Coordinates of C-alpha atoms in Angstrom, one line a residue:
Chain S
M1 CA -87.2 111.3 -83.4
T2 CA -88.6 109.0 -81.0
K3 CA -88.9 110.6 -77.1
N4 CA -87.8 108.8 -74.6
L5 CA -90.6 108.6 -71.8
S6 CA -88.3 107.4 -68.9
D7 CA -85.8 110.0 -69.5
E8 CA -85.2 111.3 -65.8
S9 CA -85.1 114.9 -66.9
D10 CA -88.4 114.8 -68.5
V11 CA -90.1 113.3 -65.6
R12 CA -88.6 116.1 -63.5
A13 CA -89.7 118.3 -66.1
A14 CA -93.1 117.3 -66.3
T15 CA -93.7 117.4 -62.4
E16 CA -92.4 120.9 -62.1
P17 CA -95.4 122.4 -60.4
F18 CA -95.3 119.6 -57.8
Q19 CA -91.6 120.2 -57.3
A20 CA -92.3 123.7 -56.1
E21 CA -94.8 122.7 -53.7
F22 CA -92.8 119.3 -52.6
P23 CA -89.0 120.5 -53.1
Y24 CA -86.5 117.7 -53.0
E25 CA -83.3 116.9 -54.9
R26 CA -83.0 113.1 -55.2
D27 CA -79.2 113.3 -55.8
E28 CA -78.5 115.1 -52.5
E29 CA -80.7 113.0 -50.9
A30 CA -78.6 109.8 -52.0
Q31 CA -75.1 111.4 -51.2
V32 CA -73.7 110.5 -47.6
T33 CA -70.4 112.7 -47.3
R34 CA -67.0 111.2 -46.1
R35 CA -67.4 113.5 -42.9
E36 CA -71.1 112.3 -42.2
F37 CA -70.0 108.7 -43.0
C38 CA -67.2 109.2 -40.6
N39 CA -69.4 110.6 -37.9
F40 CA -71.6 107.7 -38.3
L41 CA -68.9 105.7 -37.6
G42 CA -68.2 107.6 -34.4
L43 CA -71.6 107.1 -33.2
T44 CA -71.6 103.3 -33.9
S45 CA -68.2 103.0 -32.1
A46 CA -69.8 104.8 -29.2
A47 CA -72.6 102.6 -29.3
L48 CA -70.6 99.3 -29.5
F49 CA -68.6 100.7 -26.7
A50 CA -71.9 101.6 -24.2
G51 CA -73.1 97.9 -25.3
A52 CA -70.1 96.3 -24.1
A53 CA -70.2 98.0 -20.8
G54 CA -73.8 98.0 -20.2
F55 CA -73.6 94.1 -20.9
A56 CA -70.6 93.7 -18.6
G57 CA -72.0 95.9 -16.0
K58 CA -75.2 93.8 -15.7
A59 CA -73.4 90.8 -15.9
A60 CA -71.6 91.9 -12.8
L61 CA -74.6 93.1 -11.2
D62 CA -76.3 89.6 -11.7
A63 CA -73.0 87.7 -10.5
R64 CA -73.1 90.0 -7.2
E65 CA -76.8 89.1 -6.5
S66 CA -76.4 85.9 -7.2
E67 CA -73.5 85.7 -4.5
S68 CA -75.9 86.4 -1.8
L69 CA -78.8 84.3 -2.3
A70 CA -81.1 83.0 0.3
A71 CA -81.0 79.2 1.4
A72 CA -83.9 77.2 0.3
H73 CA -85.6 74.2 1.6
I74 CA -85.9 71.5 -1.4
E75 CA -89.0 69.7 -0.9
G76 CA -88.9 66.2 -1.4
A77 CA -85.2 65.8 -1.7
E78 CA -85.0 63.8 1.7
T79 CA -87.1 61.0 0.4
L80 CA -85.7 60.9 -3.2
A81 CA -84.2 57.3 -3.8
P82 CA -80.5 56.5 -5.0
N83 CA -80.4 56.9 -8.8
S84 CA -83.1 59.5 -9.0
S85 CA -83.7 63.0 -9.6
L86 CA -86.5 65.7 -8.7
N87 CA -87.0 69.1 -10.2
F88 CA -87.2 72.2 -8.2
S89 CA -86.8 76.1 -8.6
Y90 CA -83.9 78.0 -7.3
P91 CA -83.4 81.0 -6.8
T92 CA -86.6 82.1 -8.2
E93 CA -89.5 80.4 -9.4
R94 CA -88.6 81.1 -13.2
D95 CA -85.1 79.3 -12.4
S96 CA -85.6 75.3 -12.9
A97 CA -83.2 73.2 -11.4
I98 CA -82.7 69.6 -10.9
I99 CA -81.3 67.9 -7.9
V100 CA -79.7 64.1 -8.6
R101 CA -79.1 61.4 -5.6
T102 CA -76.4 59.2 -7.2
A103 CA -76.2 55.6 -6.9
D104 CA -73.6 56.2 -4.0
G105 CA -76.4 58.4 -1.9
A106 CA -74.9 62.0 -2.5
Y107 CA -76.7 64.9 -3.8
H108 CA -75.9 66.9 -6.6
A109 CA -78.1 69.9 -7.9
Y110 CA -77.9 71.6 -11.3
G111 CA -79.6 74.5 -13.2
Q112 CA -81.8 72.8 -15.8
K113 CA -81.0 74.7 -18.3
C114 CA -78.4 73.1 -20.8
T115 CA -75.8 75.5 -21.6
H116 CA -75.7 74.8 -25.3
L117 CA -79.4 76.1 -26.1
S118 CA -81.0 76.2 -22.9
C119 CA -83.2 73.3 -23.4
P120 CA -84.0 71.5 -20.0
V121 CA -81.8 68.8 -19.2
Y122 CA -83.0 65.1 -17.5
Y123 CA -81.6 62.6 -15.4
S124 CA -81.2 59.1 -17.3
R125 CA -81.3 56.5 -15.1
D126 CA -79.8 53.9 -17.5
H127 CA -76.9 56.1 -18.4
Q128 CA -76.7 57.7 -14.8
R129 CA -75.9 61.1 -16.4
L130 CA -78.0 64.1 -17.2
E131 CA -78.8 64.5 -20.8
C132 CA -80.1 67.3 -23.1
P133 CA -82.8 65.8 -25.3
C134 CA -82.2 68.5 -28.0
H135 CA -79.0 68.2 -29.2
E136 CA -77.9 65.1 -27.8
G137 CA -75.2 66.8 -25.1
A138 CA -74.6 65.0 -21.8
F139 CA -73.2 65.6 -18.5
D140 CA -71.7 64.1 -15.6
A141 CA -74.2 63.8 -12.7
A142 CA -71.6 64.0 -10.0
T143 CA -69.8 67.3 -11.4
G144 CA -72.0 68.5 -13.9
N145 CA -69.2 68.5 -16.4
V146 CA -69.6 67.8 -20.3
L147 CA -69.2 64.3 -21.1
Y148 CA -69.9 64.9 -24.8
G149 CA -71.9 66.8 -27.4
P150 CA -72.2 70.6 -28.0
P151 CA -72.6 72.3 -24.6
P152 CA -69.7 74.4 -24.3
R153 CA -69.4 74.5 -20.4
A154 CA -70.5 72.7 -17.3
L155 CA -74.3 72.9 -16.1
D156 CA -74.6 75.7 -13.7
T157 CA -73.8 74.3 -10.1
I158 CA -76.5 74.7 -7.2
E159 CA -74.6 74.1 -3.6
V160 CA -76.9 71.9 -1.6
E161 CA -76.3 71.3 2.2
T162 CA -78.1 68.8 4.3
R163 CA -79.6 70.4 7.7
D164 CA -81.3 68.1 10.1
G165 CA -82.2 65.6 7.6
Q166 CA -83.5 68.2 5.0
V167 CA -81.9 69.4 2.0
W168 CA -81.4 73.0 1.2
A169 CA -80.0 74.8 -1.8
T170 CA -77.6 77.6 -0.6
G171 CA -75.9 79.2 -3.5
R172 CA -75.7 78.8 -7.4
S173 CA -72.5 79.2 -9.6
A174 CA -71.8 79.2 -13.2
K175 CA -68.4 76.9 -13.8
G176 CA -65.8 78.1 -16.7
Chain U
M1 CA -49.1 134.5 -81.5
T2 CA -47.6 134.1 -78.3
G3 CA -47.9 131.0 -76.3
K4 CA -47.8 131.2 -72.2
S5 CA -44.3 131.0 -71.1
G6 CA -41.6 132.5 -68.9
P7 CA -41.1 132.1 -65.3
L8 CA -45.0 133.2 -64.8
A9 CA -46.4 130.2 -66.6
E10 CA -43.7 128.2 -65.1
A11 CA -44.7 128.8 -61.6
Q12 CA -48.6 128.7 -62.6
K13 CA -47.7 125.2 -64.0
V14 CA -46.0 124.3 -60.6
E15 CA -48.7 125.8 -58.7
T16 CA -51.3 123.6 -60.6
E17 CA -49.2 120.6 -60.1
M18 CA -48.9 120.9 -56.3
K19 CA -52.7 121.3 -56.2
T20 CA -53.4 118.3 -57.9
R21 CA -51.0 116.4 -55.6
S22 CA -52.3 117.9 -52.6
K23 CA -56.0 116.9 -53.4
A24 CA -54.8 113.4 -54.4
G25 CA -52.8 113.2 -50.7
Q26 CA -55.7 114.5 -49.2
T27 CA -58.1 112.0 -50.7
A28 CA -55.7 109.2 -49.5
V29 CA -55.8 110.6 -46.0
W30 CA -59.5 110.5 -45.9
Q31 CA -59.7 106.9 -47.3
A32 CA -56.8 105.9 -44.7
R33 CA -59.1 107.3 -41.9
L34 CA -62.6 105.8 -43.1
I35 CA -60.6 102.3 -43.4
M36 CA -59.0 102.7 -40.2
L37 CA -62.4 103.4 -38.4
V38 CA -64.2 100.7 -40.1
M39 CA -61.4 98.4 -39.0
I40 CA -62.1 99.5 -35.3
N41 CA -65.8 99.3 -35.7
I42 CA -65.2 95.6 -36.7
A43 CA -63.0 94.9 -34.0
Q44 CA -65.4 96.7 -31.4
L45 CA -68.3 94.5 -32.8
W46 CA -65.8 91.2 -31.9
V47 CA -65.4 92.8 -28.4
L48 CA -69.0 93.1 -27.9
A49 CA -69.7 89.6 -28.9
A50 CA -66.7 88.2 -26.8
T51 CA -68.1 90.4 -23.8
V52 CA -71.9 88.8 -24.3
D53 CA -70.3 85.5 -24.5
A54 CA -68.1 86.0 -21.6
A55 CA -70.9 87.3 -19.7
L56 CA -73.5 84.5 -20.4
A57 CA -70.8 81.9 -19.8
G58 CA -69.9 83.3 -16.3
H59 CA -66.3 84.4 -17.0
Y60 CA -66.3 87.4 -15.2
S61 CA -62.9 87.9 -14.7
V62 CA -62.4 89.0 -18.6
L63 CA -65.2 91.3 -18.8
L64 CA -63.1 94.3 -17.5
P65 CA -60.5 93.8 -20.0
L66 CA -63.1 93.3 -22.8
V67 CA -64.7 96.8 -21.8
I68 CA -61.5 98.5 -21.7
A69 CA -60.3 97.3 -25.1
S70 CA -63.9 98.7 -26.3
G71 CA -63.3 101.6 -24.6
V72 CA -59.8 102.2 -26.0
C73 CA -61.2 101.2 -29.7
F74 CA -63.8 104.2 -29.0
V75 CA -60.9 106.9 -28.1
I76 CA -58.9 106.0 -31.3
T77 CA -61.9 106.6 -33.0
L78 CA -62.6 110.0 -31.4
S79 CA -59.2 111.1 -31.7
I80 CA -59.1 109.8 -35.5
I81 CA -62.7 111.8 -35.9
K82 CA -61.4 114.7 -33.9
W83 CA -57.8 115.2 -34.4
W84 CA -56.6 113.2 -37.2
R85 CA -57.6 115.6 -39.9
P86 CA -56.0 115.7 -43.6
T87 CA -54.5 119.1 -44.2
S88 CA -53.3 120.7 -47.2
R89 CA -50.0 122.6 -47.7
R90 CA -49.0 125.3 -49.7
K91 CA -45.8 126.3 -51.0
T92 CA -44.5 130.1 -50.3
S93 CA -41.2 131.7 -50.4
T94 CA -40.1 130.6 -47.0
G95 CA -41.5 127.0 -47.9
Y96 CA -44.5 124.6 -47.0
V97 CA -47.1 126.4 -44.6
R98 CA -50.3 124.7 -43.3
E99 CA -53.3 125.9 -44.4
D100 CA -56.1 126.5 -41.8
Q101 CA -59.1 124.4 -42.7

């Protein structure tokens, strides 16, 4: 009769002294009861609710902060030639933005992050539109709306005002 | 040799059958609970994804309904776990009675 060396019971019998020192039951360890699984699902539900509430709360807080942005002077925008653009930061140094002076002389400013995957958009003089080099998306220079490509929505709009010949950024908003 | 027969044996047989049925019923209720909980969790996952999407897109008006929907799902989950429990029934001379768990 050949003895099966890989038999689980034999292994447990052979390691009996160690079992006394480090007792554990593998079968019990692996088993999850229905009650435990139910409780786990309950905790998951609570975590998902907390996540949704937290994310919404933070977004609402950010929206409230963005409503009360301080106006900032855009250096060099006054001397911007028609059909050209200039990069600046608004409302913080980390928020890159782009101001475009269209051929008719009007100023339009937008957040520079593409609404697809946040690549920086640039102004194409030839096509007179804002383009994203990553996935070939394009935005209207006058409205910020999507012309074509994968971006799901328009660029964030930055309100601009001309005060005493100087161009100021006065607010930033996201379009649906 | 005498086999089991008579009213007592019959009663025991009925009792055994009822216990088996009761057990099967309880298992069904447990399975139903688990399936419902899993489905609600999946729905909540979808709601969370929609919340993140709406927040990043600046659609602030839909955030509150989404959070409320997630909260309702959570309340339903709680109610299922807390109160919607399977119960067993026992037949007595006066009919079926609920056994305390």
